[in-house]
Amino acid sequence: NAGVTQTPKFQVLKTGQSMTLQCAQDMNHNSMYWYRQDPGMGLRLIYYSASEGTTDKGEVPNGYNVSRLNKREFSLRLESAAPSQTSVYFCASSGTGTAVGSIYFGEGSWLTVV
Amino acid sequence: EDQVTQSPEALRLQEGESSSLNCSYTVSGLRGLFWYRQDPGKGPEFLFTLYSAGEEKEKERLKATLTKKESFLHITAPKPEDSATYLCAVQASGTYKYIFGTGTRLKVLA
């Protein structure tokens, strides 16, 4: 029962480097999300994918791109990392679309940009 | 603008000392309100979903209630293992988005 799996768990990048955070869910959920969590700011939505083949911007999309590879996988890419992107990143999924239902989170990816 | 505000930011309780956490929300048509528990270094763990005013849900020492403007998470006779950050989120009508509050950090002392 993996649920939502994120990789890597920890990563240190130099300013300007690129990287991709991977996320996969095994709950057959339609919707997937990427959030970042910073002290005092709470969870902020970066991008989401309501269903396979669609992606939309959230509250803080600048500096990020996403790919919904298939129903299971949703990746987050930092093209040119900046120190302001140092954060904890959470992937989440939900099975119910615009119907009422909870989202379920992965364990997080800790990213430091130096 | 949809918004969620949680209070207090932090709360210290003695073991057995009951209290409540508050989640105030402003949303254009509430589809659901959600409570999560987050332990250090972990992802948020789902606790409850509330759909309409007057609804209540319970799980062990936790009880969540909902009105038209706010939700409370009541903690009865807490234990040290209840120490965590508790997050509240709302989902608005016709949207895929979930809006989170900044959480309440709860510390229960033995």
mmCIF file with all atom_site columns, C-alpha atoms in Angstrom:
data_model
loop_
_atom_site.group_PDB
_atom_site.id
_atom_site.type_symbol
_atom_site.label_atom_id
_atom_site.label_alt_id
_atom_site.label_comp_id
_atom_site.label_asym_id
_atom_site.label_entity_id
_atom_site.label_seq_id
_atom_site.pdbx_PDB_ins_code
_atom_site.Cartn_x
_atom_site.Cartn_y
_atom_site.Cartn_z
_atom_site.occupancy
_atom_site.B_iso_or_equiv
_atom_site.pdbx_formal_charge
_atom_site.auth_seq_id
_atom_site.auth_comp_id
_atom_site.auth_asym_id
_atom_site.auth_atom_id
_atom_site.pdbx_PDB_model_num
ATOM 1   C CA . ASN A 1 1   ? 0.000   0.000  0.000   1.00 0.00 ? 1   ASN A CA 1
ATOM 2   C CA . ALA A 1 2   ? 2.419   2.692  -1.197  1.00 0.00 ? 2   ALA A CA 1
ATOM 3   C CA . GLY A 1 3   ? -0.194  5.441  -1.791  1.00 0.00 ? 3   GLY A CA 1
ATOM 4   C CA . VAL A 1 4   ? 1.735   8.468  -3.088  1.00 0.00 ? 4   VAL A CA 1
ATOM 5   C CA . THR A 1 5   ? 5.468   7.990  -3.646  1.00 0.00 ? 5   THR A CA 1
ATOM 6   C CA . GLN A 1 6   ? 7.905   10.849 -4.212  1.00 0.00 ? 6   GLN A CA 1
ATOM 7   C CA . THR A 1 7   ? 11.548  10.819 -5.227  1.00 0.00 ? 7   THR A CA 1
ATOM 8   C CA . PRO A 1 8   ? 14.086  11.985 -4.294  1.00 0.00 ? 8   PRO A CA 1
ATOM 9   C CA . LYS A 1 9   ? 13.612  12.451 -0.555  1.00 0.00 ? 9   LYS A CA 1
ATOM 10  C CA . PHE A 1 10  ? 16.493  14.932 -0.263  1.00 0.00 ? 10  PHE A CA 1
ATOM 11  C CA . GLN A 1 11  ? 18.353  16.975 -2.868  1.00 0.00 ? 11  GLN A CA 1
ATOM 12  C CA . VAL A 1 12  ? 20.896  19.787 -2.819  1.00 0.00 ? 12  VAL A CA 1
ATOM 13  C CA . LEU A 1 13  ? 21.199  21.884 -5.973  1.00 0.00 ? 13  LEU A CA 1
ATOM 14  C CA . LYS A 1 14  ? 23.412  24.731 -7.010  1.00 0.00 ? 14  LYS A CA 1
ATOM 15  C CA . THR A 1 15  ? 21.769  27.900 -8.277  1.00 0.00 ? 15  THR A CA 1
ATOM 16  C CA . GLY A 1 16  ? 20.967  27.508 -11.964 1.00 0.00 ? 16  GLY A CA 1
ATOM 17  C CA . GLN A 1 17  ? 20.891  23.719 -11.973 1.00 0.00 ? 17  GLN A CA 1
ATOM 18  C CA . SER A 1 18  ? 17.810  21.846 -13.092 1.00 0.00 ? 18  SER A CA 1
ATOM 19  C CA . MET A 1 19  ? 16.090  18.843 -11.623 1.00 0.00 ? 19  MET A CA 1
ATOM 20  C CA . THR A 1 20  ? 12.846  16.891 -11.720 1.00 0.00 ? 20  THR A CA 1
ATOM 21  C CA . LEU A 1 21  ? 10.838  15.657 -8.746  1.00 0.00 ? 21  LEU A CA 1
ATOM 22  C CA . GLN A 1 22  ? 9.000   12.452 -9.500  1.00 0.00 ? 22  GLN A CA 1
ATOM 23  C CA . CYS A 1 23  ? 5.628   11.430 -8.090  1.00 0.00 ? 23  CYS A CA 1
ATOM 24  C CA . ALA A 1 24  ? 3.541   8.312  -8.574  1.00 0.00 ? 24  ALA A CA 1
ATOM 25  C CA . GLN A 1 25  ? 0.273   7.191  -7.015  1.00 0.00 ? 25  GLN A CA 1
ATOM 26  C CA . ASP A 1 26  ? -1.232  3.738  -6.970  1.00 0.00 ? 26  ASP A CA 1
ATOM 27  C CA . MET A 1 27  ? -4.771  4.666  -5.874  1.00 0.00 ? 27  MET A CA 1
ATOM 28  C CA . ASN A 1 28  ? -6.158  5.120  -9.402  1.00 0.00 ? 28  ASN A CA 1
ATOM 29  C CA . HIS A 1 29  ? -6.811  8.789  -8.631  1.00 0.00 ? 29  HIS A CA 1
ATOM 30  C CA . ASN A 1 30  ? -7.683  11.222 -11.403 1.00 0.00 ? 30  ASN A CA 1
ATOM 31  C CA . SER A 1 31  ? -6.277  14.435 -9.879  1.00 0.00 ? 31  SER A CA 1
ATOM 32  C CA . MET A 1 32  ? -2.731  15.136 -8.770  1.00 0.00 ? 32  MET A CA 1
ATOM 33  C CA . TYR A 1 33  ? -1.087  18.146 -7.127  1.00 0.00 ? 33  TYR A CA 1
ATOM 34  C CA . TRP A 1 34  ? 2.250   19.660 -6.268  1.00 0.00 ? 34  TRP A CA 1
ATOM 35  C CA . TYR A 1 35  ? 2.508   21.824 -3.146  1.00 0.00 ? 35  TYR A CA 1
ATOM 36  C CA . ARG A 1 36  ? 5.416   23.534 -1.458  1.00 0.00 ? 36  ARG A CA 1
ATOM 37  C CA . GLN A 1 37  ? 5.535   24.083 2.302   1.00 0.00 ? 37  GLN A CA 1
ATOM 38  C CA . ASP A 1 38  ? 7.502   26.885 3.877   1.00 0.00 ? 38  ASP A CA 1
ATOM 39  C CA . PRO A 1 39  ? 7.607   28.011 7.536   1.00 0.00 ? 39  PRO A CA 1
ATOM 40  C CA . GLY A 1 40  ? 4.787   30.435 8.257   1.00 0.00 ? 40  GLY A CA 1
ATOM 41  C CA . MET A 1 41  ? 3.370   30.119 4.728   1.00 0.00 ? 41  MET A CA 1
ATOM 42  C CA . GLY A 1 42  ? 1.597   26.799 4.942   1.00 0.00 ? 42  GLY A CA 1
ATOM 43  C CA . LEU A 1 43  ? 1.009   24.580 1.946   1.00 0.00 ? 43  LEU A CA 1
ATOM 44  C CA . ARG A 1 44  ? 0.870   26.508 -1.316  1.00 0.00 ? 44  ARG A CA 1
ATOM 45  C CA . LEU A 1 45  ? -0.297  24.980 -4.572  1.00 0.00 ? 45  LEU A CA 1
ATOM 46  C CA . ILE A 1 46  ? 2.246   25.093 -7.403  1.00 0.00 ? 46  ILE A CA 1
ATOM 47  C CA . TYR A 1 47  ? 0.475   23.148 -10.158 1.00 0.00 ? 47  TYR A CA 1
ATOM 48  C CA . TYR A 1 48  ? -2.276  20.629 -10.373 1.00 0.00 ? 48  TYR A CA 1
ATOM 49  C CA . SER A 1 49  ? -3.613  18.144 -12.895 1.00 0.00 ? 49  SER A CA 1
ATOM 50  C CA . ALA A 1 50  ? -7.355  17.609 -12.731 1.00 0.00 ? 50  ALA A CA 1
ATOM 51  C CA . SER A 1 51  ? -7.112  14.559 -14.964 1.00 0.00 ? 51  SER A CA 1
ATOM 52  C CA . GLU A 1 52  ? -4.699  12.818 -17.279 1.00 0.00 ? 52  GLU A CA 1
ATOM 53  C CA . GLY A 1 53  ? -3.722  15.157 -20.102 1.00 0.00 ? 53  GLY A CA 1
ATOM 54  C CA . THR A 1 54  ? -4.481  18.423 -18.287 1.00 0.00 ? 54  THR A CA 1
ATOM 55  C CA . THR A 1 55  ? -2.398  20.687 -16.078 1.00 0.00 ? 55  THR A CA 1
ATOM 56  C CA . ASP A 1 56  ? -3.133  24.079 -14.516 1.00 0.00 ? 56  ASP A CA 1
ATOM 57  C CA . LYS A 1 57  ? -1.273  26.696 -12.558 1.00 0.00 ? 57  LYS A CA 1
ATOM 58  C CA . GLY A 1 58  ? -1.810  27.066 -8.850  1.00 0.00 ? 58  GLY A CA 1
ATOM 59  C CA . GLU A 1 59  ? -0.876  29.879 -6.510  1.00 0.00 ? 59  GLU A CA 1
ATOM 60  C CA . VAL A 1 60  ? 2.929   29.887 -7.013  1.00 0.00 ? 60  VAL A CA 1
ATOM 61  C CA . PRO A 1 61  ? 3.803   28.421 -10.455 1.00 0.00 ? 61  PRO A CA 1
ATOM 62  C CA . ASN A 1 62  ? 6.689   30.699 -11.449 1.00 0.00 ? 62  ASN A CA 1
ATOM 63  C CA . GLY A 1 63  ? 9.968   28.832 -11.951 1.00 0.00 ? 63  GLY A CA 1
ATOM 64  C CA . TYR A 1 64  ? 8.297   25.431 -12.246 1.00 0.00 ? 64  TYR A CA 1
ATOM 65  C CA . ASN A 1 65  ? 6.935   23.176 -14.959 1.00 0.00 ? 65  ASN A CA 1
ATOM 66  C CA . VAL A 1 66  ? 4.954   19.976 -14.686 1.00 0.00 ? 66  VAL A CA 1
ATOM 67  C CA . SER A 1 67  ? 4.202   16.919 -16.745 1.00 0.00 ? 67  SER A CA 1
ATOM 68  C CA . ARG A 1 68  ? 1.324   14.510 -16.267 1.00 0.00 ? 68  ARG A CA 1
ATOM 69  C CA . LEU A 1 69  ? 3.031   11.521 -17.789 1.00 0.00 ? 69  LEU A CA 1
ATOM 70  C CA . ASN A 1 70  ? 0.075   9.161  -17.368 1.00 0.00 ? 70  ASN A CA 1
ATOM 71  C CA . LYS A 1 71  ? -2.681  8.620  -14.836 1.00 0.00 ? 71  LYS A CA 1
ATOM 72  C CA . ARG A 1 72  ? -0.215  7.463  -12.184 1.00 0.00 ? 72  ARG A CA 1
ATOM 73  C CA . GLU A 1 73  ? 2.666   9.907  -12.591 1.00 0.00 ? 73  GLU A CA 1
ATOM 74  C CA . PHE A 1 74  ? 3.017   13.669 -12.193 1.00 0.00 ? 74  PHE A CA 1
ATOM 75  C CA . SER A 1 75  ? 6.465   15.269 -12.251 1.00 0.00 ? 75  SER A CA 1
ATOM 76  C CA . LEU A 1 76  ? 7.650   18.729 -11.198 1.00 0.00 ? 76  LEU A CA 1
ATOM 77  C CA . ARG A 1 77  ? 10.632  20.315 -12.938 1.00 0.00 ? 77  ARG A CA 1
ATOM 78  C CA . LEU A 1 78  ? 12.817  23.179 -11.836 1.00 0.00 ? 78  LEU A CA 1
ATOM 79  C CA . GLU A 1 79  ? 14.532  24.460 -14.978 1.00 0.00 ? 79  GLU A CA 1
ATOM 80  C CA . SER A 1 80  ? 16.954  26.878 -13.294 1.00 0.00 ? 80  SER A CA 1
ATOM 81  C CA . ALA A 1 81  ? 16.897  26.506 -9.531  1.00 0.00 ? 81  ALA A CA 1
ATOM 82  C CA . ALA A 1 82  ? 16.994  29.586 -7.313  1.00 0.00 ? 82  ALA A CA 1
ATOM 83  C CA . PRO A 1 83  ? 17.592  29.856 -3.543  1.00 0.00 ? 83  PRO A CA 1
ATOM 84  C CA . SER A 1 84  ? 13.942  30.976 -3.175  1.00 0.00 ? 84  SER A CA 1
ATOM 85  C CA . GLN A 1 85  ? 12.935  27.481 -4.273  1.00 0.00 ? 85  GLN A CA 1
ATOM 86  C CA . THR A 1 86  ? 14.494  25.939 -1.172  1.00 0.00 ? 86  THR A CA 1
ATOM 87  C CA . SER A 1 87  ? 11.482  24.235 0.384   1.00 0.00 ? 87  SER A CA 1
ATOM 88  C CA . VAL A 1 88  ? 9.721   21.002 1.134   1.00 0.00 ? 88  VAL A CA 1
ATOM 89  C CA . TYR A 1 89  ? 7.697   19.751 -1.812  1.00 0.00 ? 89  TYR A CA 1
ATOM 90  C CA . PHE A 1 90  ? 4.665   17.516 -1.455  1.00 0.00 ? 90  PHE A CA 1
ATOM 91  C CA . CYS A 1 91  ? 2.866   15.606 -4.138  1.00 0.00 ? 91  CYS A CA 1
ATOM 92  C CA . ALA A 1 92  ? -0.762  14.685 -3.517  1.00 0.00 ? 92  ALA A CA 1
ATOM 93  C CA . SER A 1 93  ? -3.604  12.961 -5.289  1.00 0.00 ? 93  SER A CA 1
ATOM 94  C CA . SER A 1 94  ? -7.386  12.894 -5.140  1.00 0.00 ? 94  SER A CA 1
ATOM 95  C CA . GLY A 1 95  ? -9.823  10.490 -6.685  1.00 0.00 ? 95  GLY A CA 1
ATOM 96  C CA . THR A 1 96  ? -12.945 12.580 -6.818  1.00 0.00 ? 96  THR A CA 1
ATOM 97  C CA . GLY A 1 97  ? -12.310 15.539 -9.130  1.00 0.00 ? 97  GLY A CA 1
ATOM 98  C CA . THR A 1 98  ? -14.680 18.372 -8.289  1.00 0.00 ? 98  THR A CA 1
ATOM 99  C CA . ALA A 1 99  ? -16.756 16.133 -6.063  1.00 0.00 ? 99  ALA A CA 1
ATOM 100 C CA . VAL A 1 100 ? -16.024 16.346 -2.375  1.00 0.00 ? 100 VAL A CA 1
ATOM 101 C CA . GLY A 1 101 ? -13.112 14.235 -1.282  1.00 0.00 ? 101 GLY A CA 1
ATOM 102 C CA . SER A 1 102 ? -9.843  14.368 0.520   1.00 0.00 ? 102 SER A CA 1
ATOM 103 C CA . ILE A 1 103 ? -6.403  14.494 -1.001  1.00 0.00 ? 103 ILE A CA 1
ATOM 104 C CA . TYR A 1 104 ? -3.624  12.190 0.084   1.00 0.00 ? 104 TYR A CA 1
ATOM 105 C CA . PHE A 1 105 ? -0.006  13.257 0.380   1.00 0.00 ? 105 PHE A CA 1
ATOM 106 C CA . GLY A 1 106 ? 3.382   11.748 -0.218  1.00 0.00 ? 106 GLY A CA 1
ATOM 107 C CA . GLU A 1 107 ? 6.151   11.911 2.348   1.00 0.00 ? 107 GLU A CA 1
ATOM 108 C CA . GLY A 1 108 ? 7.789   15.021 0.889   1.00 0.00 ? 108 GLY A CA 1
ATOM 109 C CA . SER A 1 109 ? 10.964  16.009 -0.930  1.00 0.00 ? 109 SER A CA 1
ATOM 110 C CA . TRP A 1 110 ? 13.410  18.302 0.844   1.00 0.00 ? 110 TRP A CA 1
ATOM 111 C CA . LEU A 1 111 ? 15.147  20.585 -1.652  1.00 0.00 ? 111 LEU A CA 1
ATOM 112 C CA . THR A 1 112 ? 17.979  22.974 -0.819  1.00 0.00 ? 112 THR A CA 1
ATOM 113 C CA . VAL A 1 113 ? 19.297  25.400 -3.434  1.00 0.00 ? 113 VAL A CA 1
ATOM 114 C CA . VAL A 1 114 ? 22.680  26.929 -2.606  1.00 0.00 ? 114 VAL A CA 1
ATOM 115 C CA . GLU B 2 1   ? -10.786 35.253 -2.312  1.00 0.00 ? 1   GLU B CA 1
ATOM 116 C CA . ASP B 2 2   ? -10.905 31.827 -0.694  1.00 0.00 ? 2   ASP B CA 1
ATOM 117 C CA . GLN B 2 3   ? -9.021  31.849 2.576   1.00 0.00 ? 3   GLN B CA 1
ATOM 118 C CA . VAL B 2 4   ? -8.359  29.637 5.601   1.00 0.00 ? 4   VAL B CA 1
ATOM 119 C CA . THR B 2 5   ? -7.087  30.971 8.938   1.00 0.00 ? 5   THR B CA 1
ATOM 120 C CA . GLN B 2 6   ? -6.089  28.735 11.820  1.00 0.00 ? 6   GLN B CA 1
ATOM 121 C CA . SER B 2 7   ? -5.641  29.680 15.465  1.00 0.00 ? 7   SER B CA 1
ATOM 122 C CA . PRO B 2 8   ? -3.751  29.539 17.675  1.00 0.00 ? 8   PRO B CA 1
ATOM 123 C CA . GLU B 2 9   ? -0.452  29.189 15.822  1.00 0.00 ? 9   GLU B CA 1
ATOM 124 C CA . ALA B 2 10  ? 0.946   27.121 18.667  1.00 0.00 ? 10  ALA B CA 1
ATOM 125 C CA . LEU B 2 11  ? -0.553  25.456 21.724  1.00 0.00 ? 11  LEU B CA 1
ATOM 126 C CA . ARG B 2 12  ? 1.053   23.754 24.703  1.00 0.00 ? 12  ARG B CA 1
ATOM 127 C CA . LEU B 2 13  ? -1.125  21.485 26.836  1.00 0.00 ? 13  LEU B CA 1
ATOM 128 C CA . GLN B 2 14  ? -0.524  19.279 29.805  1.00 0.00 ? 14  GLN B CA 1
ATOM 129 C CA . GLU B 2 15  ? -1.448  15.644 29.317  1.00 0.00 ? 15  GLU B CA 1
ATOM 130 C CA . GLY B 2 16  ? -5.173  15.319 29.968  1.00 0.00 ? 16  GLY B CA 1
ATOM 131 C CA . GLU B 2 17  ? -5.890  19.035 29.457  1.00 0.00 ? 17  GLU B CA 1
ATOM 132 C CA . SER B 2 18  ? -8.630  19.280 26.825  1.00 0.00 ? 18  SER B CA 1
ATOM 133 C CA . SER B 2 19  ? -8.710  22.145 24.313  1.00 0.00 ? 19  SER B CA 1
ATOM 134 C CA . SER B 2 20  ? -9.881  23.192 20.850  1.00 0.00 ? 20  SER B CA 1
ATOM 135 C CA . LEU B 2 21  ? -8.202  24.333 17.656  1.00 0.00 ? 21  LEU B CA 1
ATOM 136 C CA . ASN B 2 22  ? -9.975  26.782 15.363  1.00 0.00 ? 22  ASN B CA 1
ATOM 137 C CA . CYS B 2 23  ? -10.204 26.954 11.578  1.00 0.00 ? 23  CYS B CA 1
ATOM 138 C CA . SER B 2 24  ? -12.008 29.965 10.099  1.00 0.00 ? 24  SER B CA 1
ATOM 139 C CA . TYR B 2 25  ? -12.730 29.959 6.406   1.00 0.00 ? 25  TYR B CA 1
ATOM 140 C CA . THR B 2 26  ? -14.011 32.155 3.609   1.00 0.00 ? 26  THR B CA 1
ATOM 141 C CA . VAL B 2 27  ? -14.923 30.280 0.468   1.00 0.00 ? 27  VAL B CA 1
ATOM 142 C CA . SER B 2 28  ? -17.284 30.743 -2.435  1.00 0.00 ? 28  SER B CA 1
ATOM 143 C CA . GLY B 2 29  ? -19.405 27.681 -1.798  1.00 0.00 ? 29  GLY B CA 1
ATOM 144 C CA . LEU B 2 30  ? -17.950 25.066 0.511   1.00 0.00 ? 30  LEU B CA 1
ATOM 145 C CA . ARG B 2 31  ? -17.731 21.580 -0.910  1.00 0.00 ? 31  ARG B CA 1
ATOM 146 C CA . GLY B 2 32  ? -15.743 20.142 1.976   1.00 0.00 ? 32  GLY B CA 1
ATOM 147 C CA . LEU B 2 33  ? -13.531 20.968 4.934   1.00 0.00 ? 33  LEU B CA 1
ATOM 148 C CA . PHE B 2 34  ? -10.625 18.687 5.799   1.00 0.00 ? 34  PHE B CA 1
ATOM 149 C CA . TRP B 2 35  ? -8.422  18.173 8.843   1.00 0.00 ? 35  TRP B CA 1
ATOM 150 C CA . TYR B 2 36  ? -4.923  16.722 8.634   1.00 0.00 ? 36  TYR B CA 1
ATOM 151 C CA . ARG B 2 37  ? -2.230  15.818 11.125  1.00 0.00 ? 37  ARG B CA 1
ATOM 152 C CA . GLN B 2 38  ? 1.402   16.403 10.180  1.00 0.00 ? 38  GLN B CA 1
ATOM 153 C CA . ASP B 2 39  ? 4.337   14.993 12.120  1.00 0.00 ? 39  ASP B CA 1
ATOM 154 C CA . PRO B 2 40  ? 7.832   16.482 11.701  1.00 0.00 ? 40  PRO B CA 1
ATOM 155 C CA . GLY B 2 41  ? 9.495   15.275 8.522   1.00 0.00 ? 41  GLY B CA 1
ATOM 156 C CA . LYS B 2 42  ? 6.309   13.651 7.234   1.00 0.00 ? 42  LYS B CA 1
ATOM 157 C CA . GLY B 2 43  ? 3.515   14.414 4.824   1.00 0.00 ? 43  GLY B CA 1
ATOM 158 C CA . PRO B 2 44  ? 0.075   15.479 6.074   1.00 0.00 ? 44  PRO B CA 1
ATOM 159 C CA . GLU B 2 45  ? -2.084  12.562 7.188   1.00 0.00 ? 45  GLU B CA 1
ATOM 160 C CA . PHE B 2 46  ? -5.815  12.744 6.531   1.00 0.00 ? 46  PHE B CA 1
ATOM 161 C CA . LEU B 2 47  ? -8.070  12.836 9.616   1.00 0.00 ? 47  LEU B CA 1
ATOM 162 C CA . PHE B 2 48  ? -11.587 14.047 8.766   1.00 0.00 ? 48  PHE B CA 1
ATOM 163 C CA . THR B 2 49  ? -13.851 15.420 6.055   1.00 0.00 ? 49  THR B CA 1
ATOM 164 C CA . LEU B 2 50  ? -16.839 17.610 6.979   1.00 0.00 ? 50  LEU B CA 1
ATOM 165 C CA . TYR B 2 51  ? -19.404 18.497 4.346   1.00 0.00 ? 51  TYR B CA 1
ATOM 166 C CA . SER B 2 52  ? -22.089 20.684 5.899   1.00 0.00 ? 52  SER B CA 1
ATOM 167 C CA . ALA B 2 53  ? -22.785 22.903 8.902   1.00 0.00 ? 53  ALA B CA 1
ATOM 168 C CA . GLY B 2 54  ? -23.742 20.935 11.982  1.00 0.00 ? 54  GLY B CA 1
ATOM 169 C CA . GLU B 2 55  ? -21.774 17.859 11.006  1.00 0.00 ? 55  GLU B CA 1
ATOM 170 C CA . GLU B 2 56  ? -19.423 16.213 13.519  1.00 0.00 ? 56  GLU B CA 1
ATOM 171 C CA . LYS B 2 57  ? -16.793 13.484 13.144  1.00 0.00 ? 57  LYS B CA 1
ATOM 172 C CA . GLU B 2 58  ? -14.840 11.655 15.863  1.00 0.00 ? 58  GLU B CA 1
ATOM 173 C CA . LYS B 2 59  ? -11.698 9.579  15.992  1.00 0.00 ? 59  LYS B CA 1
ATOM 174 C CA . GLU B 2 60  ? -10.229 8.502  19.306  1.00 0.00 ? 60  GLU B CA 1
ATOM 175 C CA . ARG B 2 61  ? -9.532  11.711 21.284  1.00 0.00 ? 61  ARG B CA 1
ATOM 176 C CA . LEU B 2 62  ? -10.323 14.006 18.348  1.00 0.00 ? 62  LEU B CA 1
ATOM 177 C CA . LYS B 2 63  ? -13.677 15.486 17.394  1.00 0.00 ? 63  LYS B CA 1
ATOM 178 C CA . ALA B 2 64  ? -14.213 17.853 14.472  1.00 0.00 ? 64  ALA B CA 1
ATOM 179 C CA . THR B 2 65  ? -17.213 20.140 14.136  1.00 0.00 ? 65  THR B CA 1
ATOM 180 C CA . LEU B 2 66  ? -18.352 22.520 11.400  1.00 0.00 ? 66  LEU B CA 1
ATOM 181 C CA . THR B 2 67  ? -20.370 25.742 11.231  1.00 0.00 ? 67  THR B CA 1
ATOM 182 C CA . LYS B 2 68  ? -20.968 28.032 8.263   1.00 0.00 ? 68  LYS B CA 1
ATOM 183 C CA . LYS B 2 69  ? -17.865 30.075 9.061   1.00 0.00 ? 69  LYS B CA 1
ATOM 184 C CA . GLU B 2 70  ? -15.504 27.860 11.054  1.00 0.00 ? 70  GLU B CA 1
ATOM 185 C CA . SER B 2 71  ? -14.503 24.423 12.190  1.00 0.00 ? 71  SER B CA 1
ATOM 186 C CA . PHE B 2 72  ? -13.164 23.256 15.522  1.00 0.00 ? 72  PHE B CA 1
ATOM 187 C CA . LEU B 2 73  ? -10.929 20.330 16.293  1.00 0.00 ? 73  LEU B CA 1
ATOM 188 C CA . HIS B 2 74  ? -11.596 19.349 19.893  1.00 0.00 ? 74  HIS B CA 1
ATOM 189 C CA . ILE B 2 75  ? -8.922  17.321 21.657  1.00 0.00 ? 75  ILE B CA 1
ATOM 190 C CA . THR B 2 76  ? -10.145 15.501 24.742  1.00 0.00 ? 76  THR B CA 1
ATOM 191 C CA . ALA B 2 77  ? -7.653  14.358 27.379  1.00 0.00 ? 77  ALA B CA 1
ATOM 192 C CA . PRO B 2 78  ? -4.680  14.600 25.000  1.00 0.00 ? 78  PRO B CA 1
ATOM 193 C CA . LYS B 2 79  ? -1.602  12.428 25.267  1.00 0.00 ? 79  LYS B CA 1
ATOM 194 C CA . PRO B 2 80  ? 2.004   13.281 24.291  1.00 0.00 ? 80  PRO B CA 1
ATOM 195 C CA . GLU B 2 81  ? 1.586   11.246 21.099  1.00 0.00 ? 81  GLU B CA 1
ATOM 196 C CA . ASP B 2 82  ? -1.046  13.759 19.962  1.00 0.00 ? 82  ASP B CA 1
ATOM 197 C CA . SER B 2 83  ? 1.736   16.321 19.567  1.00 0.00 ? 83  SER B CA 1
ATOM 198 C CA . ALA B 2 84  ? 1.843   17.367 15.906  1.00 0.00 ? 84  ALA B CA 1
ATOM 199 C CA . THR B 2 85  ? 0.841   20.168 13.560  1.00 0.00 ? 85  THR B CA 1
ATOM 200 C CA . TYR B 2 86  ? -2.836  20.112 12.676  1.00 0.00 ? 86  TYR B CA 1
ATOM 201 C CA . LEU B 2 87  ? -3.814  21.493 9.275   1.00 0.00 ? 87  LEU B CA 1
ATOM 202 C CA . CYS B 2 88  ? -7.201  22.589 8.002   1.00 0.00 ? 88  CYS B CA 1
ATOM 203 C CA . ALA B 2 89  ? -8.131  22.820 4.315   1.00 0.00 ? 89  ALA B CA 1
ATOM 204 C CA . VAL B 2 90  ? -11.219 23.679 2.267   1.00 0.00 ? 90  VAL B CA 1
ATOM 205 C CA . GLN B 2 91  ? -12.373 22.755 -1.194  1.00 0.00 ? 91  GLN B CA 1
ATOM 206 C CA . ALA B 2 92  ? -14.622 25.247 -2.959  1.00 0.00 ? 92  ALA B CA 1
ATOM 207 C CA . SER B 2 93  ? -17.509 24.367 -5.237  1.00 0.00 ? 93  SER B CA 1
ATOM 208 C CA . GLY B 2 94  ? -16.608 23.402 -8.791  1.00 0.00 ? 94  GLY B CA 1
ATOM 209 C CA . THR B 2 95  ? -12.868 23.456 -8.219  1.00 0.00 ? 95  THR B CA 1
ATOM 210 C CA . TYR B 2 96  ? -10.095 20.926 -7.963  1.00 0.00 ? 96  TYR B CA 1
ATOM 211 C CA . LYS B 2 97  ? -8.131  23.135 -5.612  1.00 0.00 ? 97  LYS B CA 1
ATOM 212 C CA . TYR B 2 98  ? -7.649  22.665 -1.880  1.00 0.00 ? 98  TYR B CA 1
ATOM 213 C CA . ILE B 2 99  ? -6.746  25.755 0.173   1.00 0.00 ? 99  ILE B CA 1
ATOM 214 C CA . PHE B 2 100 ? -4.760  25.146 3.341   1.00 0.00 ? 100 PHE B CA 1
ATOM 215 C CA . GLY B 2 101 ? -4.321  27.105 6.539   1.00 0.00 ? 101 GLY B CA 1
ATOM 216 C CA . THR B 2 102 ? -0.881  27.515 8.104   1.00 0.00 ? 102 THR B CA 1
ATOM 217 C CA . GLY B 2 103 ? -1.630  25.035 10.876  1.00 0.00 ? 103 GLY B CA 1
ATOM 218 C CA . THR B 2 104 ? -1.603  24.829 14.674  1.00 0.00 ? 104 THR B CA 1
ATOM 219 C CA . ARG B 2 105 ? 1.497   23.313 16.306  1.00 0.00 ? 105 ARG B CA 1
ATOM 220 C CA . LEU B 2 106 ? 0.307   21.288 19.275  1.00 0.00 ? 106 LEU B CA 1
ATOM 221 C CA . LYS B 2 107 ? 2.665   20.147 22.019  1.00 0.00 ? 107 LYS B CA 1
ATOM 222 C CA . VAL B 2 108 ? 1.296   17.886 24.762  1.00 0.00 ? 108 VAL B CA 1
ATOM 223 C CA . LEU B 2 109 ? 3.509   17.629 27.820  1.00 0.00 ? 109 LEU B CA 1
ATOM 224 C CA . ALA B 2 110 ? 3.640   14.505 29.977  1.00 0.00 ? 110 ALA B CA 1
#
